[in-house]
Amino acid sequence: MEENKRIKDCKVVIIGGSAGSLQALLQILPFVEKTISFAIVIVVHRKNTDEQTLEDLIALKAKLKVKEVEDKVKLEAGFIYIAPSNYHLLFEKNETLSLDTSEKINYSRPSIDVSFESAAEIYTNHLIGILLSGSNSDGTVGLKAIQAAGGISVVQNPLSADMPYMPNNAILHTTPDFVLKTEEILEFIKEINQE
Amino acid sequence: MIEDIELETLINDVYEYYGFDFGSYSRASLKRRVSRVFYLDGFKHFHDFLSKVRTDPEYCKRMIDEITVNVTEMFRDPSFYLTLRKEILPLLGTKPFIRIWHAGCSTGEEVYSMAIMLKEAGLLHKSILYATDINASVLETAKSGIFPLRMIKDYADNYRDSGGQQDFSDYYIANYGFAKFNDNLSEKMVFSQHNLVSDTSFNEFDLILCRNVLIYFDNNLQKRVINLFDDSLAVLGFLALGTKETIKYSISQTKYKQFAKEKIWRKIKE
């Protein structure tokens, strides 16, 4: 781990997760201040049927406002964006989000790899990718892309993850910049763009 | 992933050589789709791919078929279909004749869904369903009404969730891993190739469905297409989009009224 690898001008923090990640998100998001100078984008696997509940739950608990992700919505600092179920979430050069219903990747739509790769292309070294709990290998390829583009990769410590498979897989196949327990992820986010 | 400059060269060439204009497609998705075909077809160098596209019209057609997204399902978003069934069809039913346009219908699953609902509402006999797509190959599938059997269980669930009360299996015959939907459903369907980027309005409709197509277009093209729909929609007709799409950046909000919670708008004046 390179403890000193810091991003000064982070524009987007993108968080991916699957089974067991909601719990981690709810330990992190409620404590992130409204004044953050970056956007938070969340890509989690879920059933098509519980479309609204995740947004509602996070909106209820977080200080930050959740912006509904409709096609071509503008990405702005200080807001949370949640990938809608059954669409891949992509990033455009003009800092908008776009959607895509193409084939599932890693049995998933949204796929974390797809969003991580797309974010890496647009936000290069202004991007931090965080991979949480899950029982699927999605996210590993995306984290690699984020690092390759100059961004920072963070993996939840498998010991603190409900479902360690996904973070373990990322640790096995990449060299994450940070492997952090849930509460350390929160501290890490609080430090972003702080001198 | 291919480079931005390569993508732009391809877009220019496809337009110059074949007249298909992808210049207003959302880049993030298009780039993924083109990269996918590039690797799928085993190319190593972009100039080889480009020269194949330029010189081989058949290959260019294949490439276009592959880069357009053709993922669809029957009764996709059941709550949307429930609203159609309960709220919209009764209103359309008062008309002597119902004209429906599925723009970007892909392999036609949503067209057959509509036909089933019209049939159950006793309206299919006086309806006509125009179904168009840029991609000629998917239209062939749509015409055949033959869909993979492995999807049918999900479709039957969707059908039920959208308010369907019949035995879904009455609508098709299963054979060799496929479900062939009954001909009486497709009798009122007219399939034709139509490009939303360059073609114009061709009729007046009471209901236009264009679901999860606009997401592939940039704002300018979205505006053009919404206005094309506006030109093609009768007063008091309905426009239905995908669950994450909107008309609000494209057309005057005084002309349209959003219907219920779904992405359905009614044209309230000319």
Tab-separated table of C-alpha atoms in Angstrom:
chain	number	residue	atom	x	y	z
A	1	MET	CA	0.000	0.000	0.000
A	2	GLU	CA	1.259	3.436	-0.839
A	3	GLU	CA	0.077	5.423	2.131
A	4	ASN	CA	1.211	8.648	0.529
A	5	LYS	CA	-0.641	8.242	-2.707
A	6	ARG	CA	-3.085	11.103	-2.441
A	7	ILE	CA	-5.439	12.691	-4.880
A	8	LYS	CA	-5.599	16.448	-4.619
A	9	ASP	CA	-8.227	17.106	-7.175
A	10	CYS	CA	-10.677	14.238	-6.966
A	11	LYS	CA	-13.857	14.820	-8.932
A	12	VAL	CA	-15.599	11.498	-8.584
A	13	VAL	CA	-15.641	8.711	-6.026
A	14	ILE	CA	-17.250	5.648	-7.542
A	15	ILE	CA	-18.300	2.836	-5.236
A	16	GLY	CA	-19.165	-0.657	-6.432
A	17	GLY	CA	-20.696	-3.435	-4.420
A	18	SER	CA	-22.928	-6.440	-4.456
A	19	ALA	CA	-24.282	-8.736	-1.764
A	20	GLY	CA	-23.574	-7.276	1.663
A	21	SER	CA	-22.536	-3.866	0.399
A	22	LEU	CA	-25.636	-2.023	1.556
A	23	GLN	CA	-24.610	-2.466	5.157
A	24	ALA	CA	-21.195	-0.940	4.425
A	25	LEU	CA	-22.762	1.922	2.496
A	26	LEU	CA	-25.002	2.681	5.444
A	27	GLN	CA	-21.974	2.772	7.737
A	28	ILE	CA	-20.246	5.223	5.427
A	29	LEU	CA	-22.641	7.538	3.592
A	30	PRO	CA	-24.557	9.009	6.558
A	31	PHE	CA	-21.290	10.437	7.899
A	32	VAL	CA	-20.070	12.121	4.737
A	33	GLU	CA	-20.518	15.883	4.903
A	34	LYS	CA	-22.582	17.847	2.418
A	35	THR	CA	-19.645	20.084	1.602
A	36	ILE	CA	-17.592	17.496	-0.265
A	37	SER	CA	-15.965	18.765	-3.433
A	38	PHE	CA	-16.606	15.642	-5.499
A	39	ALA	CA	-19.537	13.523	-6.632
A	40	ILE	CA	-20.248	10.050	-5.270
A	41	VAL	CA	-21.509	7.461	-7.747
A	42	ILE	CA	-22.817	4.143	-6.486
A	43	VAL	CA	-23.091	1.017	-8.614
A	44	VAL	CA	-24.569	-1.932	-6.781
A	45	HIS	CA	-26.180	-5.119	-7.991
A	46	ARG	CA	-29.800	-5.488	-7.023
A	47	LYS	CA	-33.061	-6.980	-8.129
A	48	ASN	CA	-35.140	-5.094	-10.667
A	49	THR	CA	-38.043	-5.050	-8.309
A	50	ASP	CA	-36.549	-3.041	-5.453
A	51	GLU	CA	-35.867	-0.106	-7.763
A	52	GLN	CA	-36.733	2.717	-5.416
A	53	THR	CA	-35.923	1.296	-1.993
A	54	LEU	CA	-32.134	1.682	-2.194
A	55	GLU	CA	-32.414	5.320	-3.269
A	56	ASP	CA	-34.973	5.986	-0.560
A	57	LEU	CA	-32.914	4.342	2.130
A	58	ILE	CA	-29.740	6.209	1.240
A	59	ALA	CA	-31.591	9.491	0.782
A	60	LEU	CA	-33.089	9.029	4.216
A	61	LYS	CA	-29.786	8.329	5.945
A	62	ALA	CA	-27.306	10.525	4.093
A	63	LYS	CA	-26.638	14.218	4.609
A	64	LEU	CA	-25.817	14.437	0.935
A	65	LYS	CA	-28.661	14.689	-1.530
A	66	VAL	CA	-29.376	11.770	-3.836
A	67	LYS	CA	-29.906	12.894	-7.438
A	68	GLU	CA	-32.116	10.661	-9.497
A	69	VAL	CA	-30.154	9.180	-12.366
A	70	GLU	CA	-32.026	9.838	-15.566
A	71	ASP	CA	-30.334	9.648	-18.920
A	72	LYS	CA	-27.818	12.523	-19.475
A	73	VAL	CA	-28.072	13.893	-15.963
A	74	LYS	CA	-25.241	16.291	-15.115
A	75	LEU	CA	-22.696	15.012	-12.613
A	76	GLU	CA	-22.150	17.599	-9.863
A	77	ALA	CA	-20.018	17.717	-6.756
A	78	GLY	CA	-21.809	17.246	-3.475
A	79	PHE	CA	-24.409	14.769	-4.695
A	80	ILE	CA	-24.885	11.016	-4.646
A	81	TYR	CA	-25.844	9.235	-7.865
A	82	ILE	CA	-27.095	5.660	-7.831
A	83	ALA	CA	-27.026	3.493	-10.945
A	84	PRO	CA	-30.603	2.430	-11.773
A	85	SER	CA	-31.275	-1.290	-11.940
A	86	ASN	CA	-31.252	-2.959	-15.335
A	87	TYR	CA	-29.046	-0.307	-17.003
A	88	HIS	CA	-25.307	0.044	-17.347
A	89	LEU	CA	-24.158	3.442	-16.135
A	90	LEU	CA	-21.635	5.267	-18.322
A	91	PHE	CA	-19.734	8.554	-18.188
A	92	GLU	CA	-19.638	11.101	-21.001
A	93	LYS	CA	-16.978	13.711	-21.760
A	94	ASN	CA	-19.345	16.582	-21.025
A	95	GLU	CA	-19.659	15.321	-17.432
A	96	THR	CA	-23.081	13.789	-17.876
A	97	LEU	CA	-24.117	10.248	-17.116
A	98	SER	CA	-25.636	8.059	-19.780
A	99	LEU	CA	-27.373	4.710	-19.700
A	100	ASP	CA	-27.129	1.578	-21.766
A	101	THR	CA	-29.265	-1.572	-21.737
A	102	SER	CA	-26.781	-3.793	-23.559
A	103	GLU	CA	-25.988	-7.352	-22.452
A	104	LYS	CA	-25.212	-8.129	-18.833
A	105	ILE	CA	-21.534	-8.198	-17.940
A	106	ASN	CA	-20.460	-10.583	-15.145
A	107	TYR	CA	-24.149	-11.584	-14.979
A	108	SER	CA	-24.852	-8.018	-13.922
A	109	ARG	CA	-26.564	-4.905	-15.209
A	110	PRO	CA	-25.433	-2.469	-13.939
A	111	SER	CA	-21.972	-3.949	-14.096
A	112	ILE	CA	-19.339	-2.427	-11.816
A	113	ASP	CA	-16.588	-3.130	-14.360
A	114	VAL	CA	-18.463	-1.230	-17.061
A	115	SER	CA	-18.991	1.858	-14.910
A	116	PHE	CA	-15.478	1.789	-13.429
A	117	GLU	CA	-13.902	1.524	-16.882
A	118	SER	CA	-16.062	4.290	-18.269
A	119	ALA	CA	-15.362	6.573	-15.289
A	120	ALA	CA	-11.619	5.857	-15.577
A	121	GLU	CA	-11.642	6.974	-19.182
A	122	ILE	CA	-13.255	10.305	-18.419
A	123	TYR	CA	-11.910	11.141	-14.957
A	124	THR	CA	-8.415	9.543	-15.213
A	125	ASN	CA	-6.410	10.693	-12.189
A	126	HIS	CA	-9.319	12.585	-10.665
A	127	LEU	CA	-11.069	9.370	-9.766
A	128	ILE	CA	-11.201	7.050	-6.788
A	129	GLY	CA	-12.798	3.632	-7.122
A	130	ILE	CA	-13.942	1.734	-4.052
A	131	LEU	CA	-14.983	-1.904	-4.185
A	132	LEU	CA	-17.103	-3.311	-1.381
A	133	SER	CA	-18.571	-6.622	-0.311
A	134	GLY	CA	-20.014	-9.057	-2.860
A	135	SER	CA	-20.054	-12.634	-4.025
A	136	ASN	CA	-19.237	-12.031	-7.677
A	137	SER	CA	-16.038	-11.127	-9.522
A	138	ASP	CA	-17.414	-7.887	-10.969
A	139	GLY	CA	-15.294	-4.815	-10.211
A	140	THR	CA	-11.805	-6.307	-10.448
A	141	VAL	CA	-11.271	-5.413	-14.100
A	142	GLY	CA	-12.741	-1.975	-13.442
A	143	LEU	CA	-10.358	-1.294	-10.563
A	144	LYS	CA	-7.445	-2.198	-12.825
A	145	ALA	CA	-8.694	0.287	-15.404
A	146	ILE	CA	-8.978	3.004	-12.762
A	147	GLN	CA	-5.395	2.447	-11.652
A	148	ALA	CA	-4.129	2.270	-15.211
A	149	ALA	CA	-5.716	5.640	-15.922
A	150	GLY	CA	-3.995	7.180	-12.893
A	151	GLY	CA	-6.810	6.940	-10.371
A	152	ILE	CA	-6.789	5.357	-6.929
A	153	SER	CA	-8.225	1.964	-6.105
A	154	VAL	CA	-9.593	1.076	-2.699
A	155	VAL	CA	-10.843	-2.344	-1.668
A	156	GLN	CA	-12.853	-3.103	1.407
A	157	ASN	CA	-10.884	-5.323	3.754
A	158	PRO	CA	-12.415	-8.772	3.165
A	159	LEU	CA	-12.397	-9.332	6.933
A	160	SER	CA	-14.860	-6.470	7.376
A	161	ALA	CA	-16.973	-7.422	4.351
A	162	ASP	CA	-20.160	-9.461	4.683
A	163	MET	CA	-19.318	-11.285	1.481
A	164	PRO	CA	-15.528	-11.342	1.078
A	165	TYR	CA	-15.433	-12.905	-2.405
A	166	MET	CA	-15.549	-9.690	-4.406
A	167	PRO	CA	-12.880	-7.762	-2.448
A	168	ASN	CA	-10.748	-10.914	-2.238
A	169	ASN	CA	-10.923	-11.365	-5.974
A	170	ALA	CA	-9.766	-7.787	-6.496
A	171	ILE	CA	-6.886	-8.228	-4.057
A	172	LEU	CA	-5.895	-11.453	-5.776
A	173	HIS	CA	-5.829	-9.994	-9.266
A	174	THR	CA	-4.820	-6.382	-8.727
A	175	THR	CA	-2.621	-4.403	-6.369
A	176	PRO	CA	-5.058	-2.047	-4.705
A	177	ASP	CA	-3.701	1.262	-3.449
A	178	PHE	CA	-5.611	0.750	-0.214
A	179	VAL	CA	-7.288	-2.136	1.540
A	180	LEU	CA	-9.461	-0.624	4.246
A	181	LYS	CA	-11.981	-1.674	6.842
A	182	THR	CA	-15.413	-0.103	6.577
A	183	GLU	CA	-14.723	2.614	9.160
A	184	GLU	CA	-11.362	3.343	7.541
A	185	ILE	CA	-13.111	3.851	4.209
A	186	LEU	CA	-15.195	6.540	5.828
A	187	GLU	CA	-12.069	8.247	7.198
A	188	PHE	CA	-10.448	7.922	3.787
A	189	ILE	CA	-13.387	9.633	2.093
A	190	LYS	CA	-13.355	12.439	4.647
A	191	GLU	CA	-9.694	13.109	3.793
A	192	ILE	CA	-10.255	13.437	0.055
A	193	ASN	CA	-9.245	16.844	-1.336
A	194	GLN	CA	-8.240	17.985	2.162
A	195	GLU	CA	-4.745	19.450	2.454
B	1	MET	CA	-10.846	-0.194	-25.963
B	2	ILE	CA	-10.434	1.640	-29.273
B	3	GLU	CA	-9.221	5.250	-29.290
B	4	ASP	CA	-11.499	8.300	-29.535
B	5	ILE	CA	-9.899	9.369	-32.778
B	6	GLU	CA	-10.466	5.914	-34.263
B	7	LEU	CA	-14.114	6.047	-33.334
B	8	GLU	CA	-14.517	9.463	-34.937
B	9	THR	CA	-12.833	8.229	-38.124
B	10	LEU	CA	-15.188	5.277	-38.266
B	11	ILE	CA	-18.228	7.514	-37.723
B	12	ASN	CA	-17.104	9.769	-40.580
B	13	ASP	CA	-16.408	6.881	-42.915
B	14	VAL	CA	-19.686	5.088	-42.246
B	15	TYR	CA	-21.495	8.318	-42.988
B	16	GLU	CA	-19.473	9.105	-46.083
B	17	TYR	CA	-19.619	5.606	-47.575
B	18	TYR	CA	-23.064	4.439	-46.493
B	19	GLY	CA	-25.028	7.454	-45.262
B	20	PHE	CA	-25.632	6.114	-41.760
B	21	ASP	CA	-24.973	8.914	-39.317
B	22	PHE	CA	-23.779	7.903	-35.858
B	23	GLY	CA	-22.344	11.356	-35.189
B	24	SER	CA	-25.015	12.170	-32.632
B	25	TYR	CA	-24.878	8.910	-30.734
B	26	SER	CA	-23.750	9.019	-27.107
B	27	ARG	CA	-20.052	8.327	-27.252
B	28	ALA	CA	-19.551	6.267	-24.100
B	29	SER	CA	-21.916	3.529	-25.200
B	30	LEU	CA	-20.999	3.687	-28.895
B	31	LYS	CA	-17.318	3.329	-28.108
B	32	ARG	CA	-17.966	0.219	-26.027
B	33	ARG	CA	-20.131	-1.263	-28.771
B	34	VAL	CA	-17.605	-0.606	-31.538
B	35	SER	CA	-14.755	-1.961	-29.396
B	36	ARG	CA	-16.829	-5.057	-28.762
B	37	VAL	CA	-17.289	-5.816	-32.499
B	38	PHE	CA	-13.654	-4.965	-33.198
B	39	TYR	CA	-12.430	-7.607	-30.725
B	40	LEU	CA	-15.269	-10.045	-31.383
B	41	ASP	CA	-14.328	-10.179	-35.060
B	42	GLY	CA	-10.682	-10.715	-34.250
B	43	PHE	CA	-9.194	-7.475	-35.547
B	44	LYS	CA	-5.754	-6.427	-34.301
B	45	HIS	CA	-5.315	-3.118	-36.064
B	46	PHE	CA	-7.920	-0.456	-36.420
B	47	HIS	CA	-7.000	0.373	-40.011
B	48	ASP	CA	-7.824	-3.219	-41.022
B	49	PHE	CA	-11.208	-2.916	-39.389
B	50	LEU	CA	-11.788	0.447	-41.028
B	51	SER	CA	-10.846	-0.773	-44.473
B	52	LYS	CA	-13.122	-3.810	-44.081
B	53	VAL	CA	-16.001	-1.507	-43.184
B	54	ARG	CA	-15.244	0.792	-46.132
B	55	THR	CA	-14.894	-1.887	-48.771
B	56	ASP	CA	-17.371	-4.536	-47.664
B	57	PRO	CA	-20.990	-3.343	-47.457
B	58	GLU	CA	-22.063	-6.692	-45.987
B	59	TYR	CA	-19.546	-6.317	-43.213
B	60	CYS	CA	-20.600	-2.734	-42.577
B	61	LYS	CA	-24.163	-3.953	-42.197
B	62	ARG	CA	-23.016	-6.588	-39.733
B	63	MET	CA	-21.090	-3.984	-37.778
B	64	ILE	CA	-24.103	-1.676	-37.585
B	65	ASP	CA	-26.289	-4.596	-36.494
B	66	GLU	CA	-23.775	-5.389	-33.775
B	67	ILE	CA	-23.269	-1.866	-32.451
B	68	THR	CA	-26.941	-1.101	-32.101
B	69	VAL	CA	-28.187	-2.471	-28.795
B	70	ASN	CA	-30.922	-5.047	-29.236
B	71	VAL	CA	-31.644	-6.139	-25.718
B	72	THR	CA	-35.366	-6.184	-25.104
B	73	GLU	CA	-37.981	-8.278	-23.366
B	74	MET	CA	-41.716	-8.851	-23.285
B	75	PHE	CA	-43.690	-6.642	-20.915
B	76	ARG	CA	-40.464	-4.933	-19.904
B	77	ASP	CA	-41.160	-2.871	-16.750
B	78	PRO	CA	-44.507	-4.486	-15.908
B	79	SER	CA	-45.803	-1.410	-14.069
B	80	PHE	CA	-45.501	0.529	-17.308
B	81	TYR	CA	-47.595	-2.081	-19.103
B	82	LEU	CA	-50.077	-2.125	-16.269
B	83	THR	CA	-50.600	1.612	-16.753
B	84	LEU	CA	-50.996	1.099	-20.494
B	85	ARG	CA	-53.528	-1.625	-19.907
B	86	LYS	CA	-55.554	0.103	-17.222
B	87	GLU	CA	-55.340	3.767	-18.187
B	88	ILE	CA	-54.276	4.252	-21.772
B	89	LEU	CA	-55.997	1.447	-23.706
B	90	PRO	CA	-59.482	2.356	-22.423
B	91	LEU	CA	-58.924	5.899	-23.739
B	92	LEU	CA	-57.643	4.677	-27.095
B	93	GLY	CA	-60.503	2.184	-27.242
B	94	THR	CA	-63.021	4.969	-27.824
B	95	LYS	CA	-61.470	5.654	-31.221
B	96	PRO	CA	-62.707	3.913	-34.360
B	97	PHE	CA	-59.171	3.012	-35.336
B	98	ILE	CA	-55.950	2.850	-33.299
B	99	ARG	CA	-52.565	3.525	-34.832
B	100	ILE	CA	-49.486	2.605	-32.830
B	101	TRP	CA	-45.819	3.098	-33.648
B	102	HIS	CA	-43.043	1.141	-31.951
B	103	ALA	CA	-39.962	3.150	-32.872
B	104	GLY	CA	-36.738	1.202	-32.393
B	105	CYS	CA	-38.664	-2.032	-31.838
B	106	SER	CA	-35.588	-4.293	-31.989
B	107	THR	CA	-36.595	-7.973	-32.124
B	108	GLY	CA	-40.211	-7.067	-31.436
B	109	GLU	CA	-40.892	-8.446	-27.949
B	110	GLU	CA	-42.634	-5.252	-26.890
B	111	VAL	CA	-44.721	-5.209	-30.070
B	112	TYR	CA	-46.063	-8.688	-29.298
B	113	SER	CA	-46.677	-7.595	-25.715
B	114	MET	CA	-48.779	-4.730	-27.019
B	115	ALA	CA	-50.677	-7.000	-29.390
B	116	ILE	CA	-51.515	-9.336	-26.510
B	117	MET	CA	-52.853	-6.462	-24.436
B	118	LEU	CA	-54.860	-5.085	-27.352
B	119	LYS	CA	-56.306	-8.513	-27.964
B	120	GLU	CA	-57.322	-8.902	-24.345
B	121	ALA	CA	-58.922	-5.446	-24.417
B	122	GLY	CA	-60.870	-6.447	-27.553
B	123	LEU	CA	-59.097	-3.747	-29.564
B	124	LEU	CA	-56.626	-5.622	-31.745
B	125	HIS	CA	-59.044	-5.968	-34.663
B	126	LYS	CA	-59.207	-2.183	-35.081
B	127	SER	CA	-55.527	-1.487	-34.375
B	128	ILE	CA	-52.468	-1.310	-36.543
B	129	LEU	CA	-48.975	-1.624	-35.078
B	130	TYR	CA	-46.130	-0.100	-37.059
B	131	ALA	CA	-42.807	-1.406	-35.827
B	132	THR	CA	-39.577	0.107	-37.092
B	133	ASP	CA	-35.869	-0.216	-36.452
B	134	ILE	CA	-32.632	0.909	-38.080
B	135	ASN	CA	-31.452	-2.712	-38.014
B	136	ALA	CA	-32.954	-4.915	-40.763
B	137	SER	CA	-31.873	-8.203	-39.162
B	138	VAL	CA	-33.791	-7.667	-35.931
B	139	LEU	CA	-36.898	-6.855	-37.960
B	140	GLU	CA	-36.713	-10.324	-39.510
B	141	THR	CA	-36.803	-11.863	-36.039
B	142	ALA	CA	-39.621	-9.537	-35.065
B	143	LYS	CA	-41.643	-10.578	-38.115
B	144	SER	CA	-41.210	-14.242	-37.303
B	145	GLY	CA	-42.491	-13.843	-33.751
B	146	ILE	CA	-40.094	-16.549	-32.616
B	147	PHE	CA	-38.307	-15.967	-29.335
B	148	PRO	CA	-36.022	-18.129	-27.200
B	149	LEU	CA	-37.983	-20.388	-24.906
B	150	ARG	CA	-35.570	-19.882	-22.013
B	151	MET	CA	-36.884	-16.323	-21.628
B	152	ILE	CA	-40.531	-17.329	-21.531
B	153	LYS	CA	-40.738	-17.887	-17.785
B	154	ASP	CA	-39.578	-14.320	-17.135
B	155	TYR	CA	-41.994	-13.044	-19.755
B	156	ALA	CA	-44.863	-14.952	-18.192
B	157	ASP	CA	-43.991	-13.364	-14.834
B	158	ASN	CA	-43.838	-9.931	-16.433
B	159	TYR	CA	-47.150	-10.600	-18.165
B	160	ARG	CA	-48.792	-11.469	-14.868
B	161	ASP	CA	-47.233	-8.438	-13.111
B	162	SER	CA	-48.571	-6.223	-15.872
B	163	GLY	CA	-52.126	-7.324	-15.123
B	164	GLY	CA	-52.390	-10.282	-17.506
B	165	GLN	CA	-54.876	-12.893	-16.381
B	166	GLN	CA	-54.924	-15.405	-19.198
B	167	ASP	CA	-52.768	-18.457	-19.505
B	168	PHE	CA	-49.663	-16.945	-21.132
B	169	SER	CA	-48.819	-20.253	-22.825
B	170	ASP	CA	-51.977	-19.913	-24.959
B	171	TYR	CA	-50.187	-17.214	-26.947
B	172	TYR	CA	-47.381	-19.349	-28.346
B	173	ILE	CA	-46.381	-22.802	-29.426
B	174	ALA	CA	-43.155	-24.141	-27.933
B	175	ASN	CA	-40.841	-26.207	-30.086
B	176	TYR	CA	-37.088	-26.885	-30.352
B	177	GLY	CA	-36.221	-24.363	-27.647
B	178	PHE	CA	-38.227	-21.582	-29.203
B	179	ALA	CA	-41.642	-20.075	-28.670
B	180	LYS	CA	-43.523	-19.113	-31.809
B	181	PHE	CA	-46.185	-16.518	-31.065
B	182	ASN	CA	-49.562	-16.953	-32.689
B	183	ASP	CA	-50.127	-15.471	-36.116
B	184	ASN	CA	-53.302	-13.748	-35.021
B	185	LEU	CA	-51.090	-11.471	-32.905
B	186	SER	CA	-48.884	-10.419	-35.796
B	187	GLU	CA	-51.691	-9.944	-38.346
B	188	LYS	CA	-51.927	-6.273	-37.477
B	189	MET	CA	-48.192	-5.598	-37.415
B	190	VAL	CA	-46.299	-3.785	-40.157
B	191	PHE	CA	-42.511	-3.940	-39.964
B	192	SER	CA	-40.182	-1.617	-41.795
B	193	GLN	CA	-36.714	-0.181	-41.596
B	194	HIS	CA	-36.682	3.402	-40.373
B	195	ASN	CA	-33.774	5.490	-39.146
B	196	LEU	CA	-34.696	8.002	-36.465
B	197	VAL	CA	-31.563	9.978	-37.276
B	198	SER	CA	-32.393	10.737	-40.881
B	199	ASP	CA	-35.921	9.631	-41.786
B	200	THR	CA	-39.056	11.693	-41.390
B	201	SER	CA	-42.546	11.205	-40.071
B	202	PHE	CA	-44.595	8.731	-42.110
B	203	ASN	CA	-48.019	8.713	-40.512
B	204	GLU	CA	-50.104	10.054	-37.657
B	205	PHE	CA	-50.344	7.919	-34.547
B	206	ASP	CA	-52.373	7.672	-31.375
B	207	LEU	CA	-49.598	6.053	-29.396
B	208	ILE	CA	-45.860	6.095	-30.022
B	209	LEU	CA	-43.562	3.875	-27.991
B	210	CYS	CA	-39.845	4.433	-28.084
B	211	ARG	CA	-38.349	2.783	-25.060
B	212	ASN	CA	-34.644	2.789	-24.270
B	213	VAL	CA	-33.634	4.135	-27.648
B	214	LEU	CA	-33.085	7.812	-26.840
B	215	ILE	CA	-30.477	6.872	-24.224
B	216	TYR	CA	-28.109	6.121	-27.119
B	217	PHE	CA	-28.484	9.619	-28.560
B	218	ASP	CA	-26.978	12.936	-27.516
B	219	ASN	CA	-29.191	15.859	-26.466
B	220	ASN	CA	-29.445	17.369	-29.941
B	221	LEU	CA	-30.527	14.150	-31.573
B	222	GLN	CA	-32.943	13.467	-28.729
B	223	LYS	CA	-34.520	16.818	-29.452
B	224	ARG	CA	-34.813	16.015	-33.141
B	225	VAL	CA	-36.413	12.657	-32.470
B	226	ILE	CA	-38.866	13.982	-29.890
B	227	ASN	CA	-39.933	16.595	-32.422
B	228	LEU	CA	-40.296	13.889	-35.050
B	229	PHE	CA	-42.602	12.071	-32.645
B	230	ASP	CA	-44.465	15.284	-31.982
B	231	ASP	CA	-45.043	15.694	-35.727
B	232	SER	CA	-46.285	12.105	-35.865
B	233	LEU	CA	-48.631	12.226	-32.906
B	234	ALA	CA	-52.326	13.125	-33.038
B	235	VAL	CA	-53.626	15.596	-30.479
B	236	LEU	CA	-54.553	13.637	-27.332
B	237	GLY	CA	-52.193	10.887	-28.455
B	238	PHE	CA	-49.586	9.379	-26.144
B	239	LEU	CA	-45.821	9.162	-26.204
B	240	ALA	CA	-44.151	6.463	-24.098
B	241	LEU	CA	-40.429	6.356	-23.338
B	242	GLY	CA	-38.103	4.188	-21.240
B	243	THR	CA	-38.161	4.499	-17.465
B	244	LYS	CA	-35.062	6.721	-17.371
B	245	GLU	CA	-35.848	8.876	-20.387
B	246	THR	CA	-37.607	12.219	-20.510
B	247	ILE	CA	-38.979	14.765	-22.974
B	248	LYS	CA	-38.450	17.662	-20.634
B	249	TYR	CA	-35.267	19.006	-22.242
B	250	SER	CA	-36.594	18.532	-25.745
B	251	ILE	CA	-40.005	20.098	-26.141
B	252	SER	CA	-42.280	22.720	-24.646
B	253	GLN	CA	-43.850	21.402	-21.486
B	254	THR	CA	-47.108	23.230	-22.162
B	255	LYS	CA	-47.822	20.909	-25.068
B	256	TYR	CA	-47.497	17.683	-23.107
B	257	LYS	CA	-48.833	16.408	-19.823
B	258	GLN	CA	-47.121	13.556	-18.047
B	259	PHE	CA	-49.457	10.681	-17.390
B	260	ALA	CA	-49.426	9.043	-13.963
B	261	LYS	CA	-45.978	8.159	-12.615
B	262	GLU	CA	-44.833	6.399	-15.751
B	263	LYS	CA	-42.840	7.878	-18.615
B	264	ILE	CA	-45.968	8.473	-20.659
B	265	TRP	CA	-46.921	11.900	-21.941
B	266	ARG	CA	-50.144	13.020	-23.552
B	267	LYS	CA	-50.104	15.612	-26.284
B	268	ILE	CA	-52.630	18.157	-25.118
B	269	LYS	CA	-52.432	20.642	-27.972
B	270	GLU	CA	-51.116	21.033	-31.509
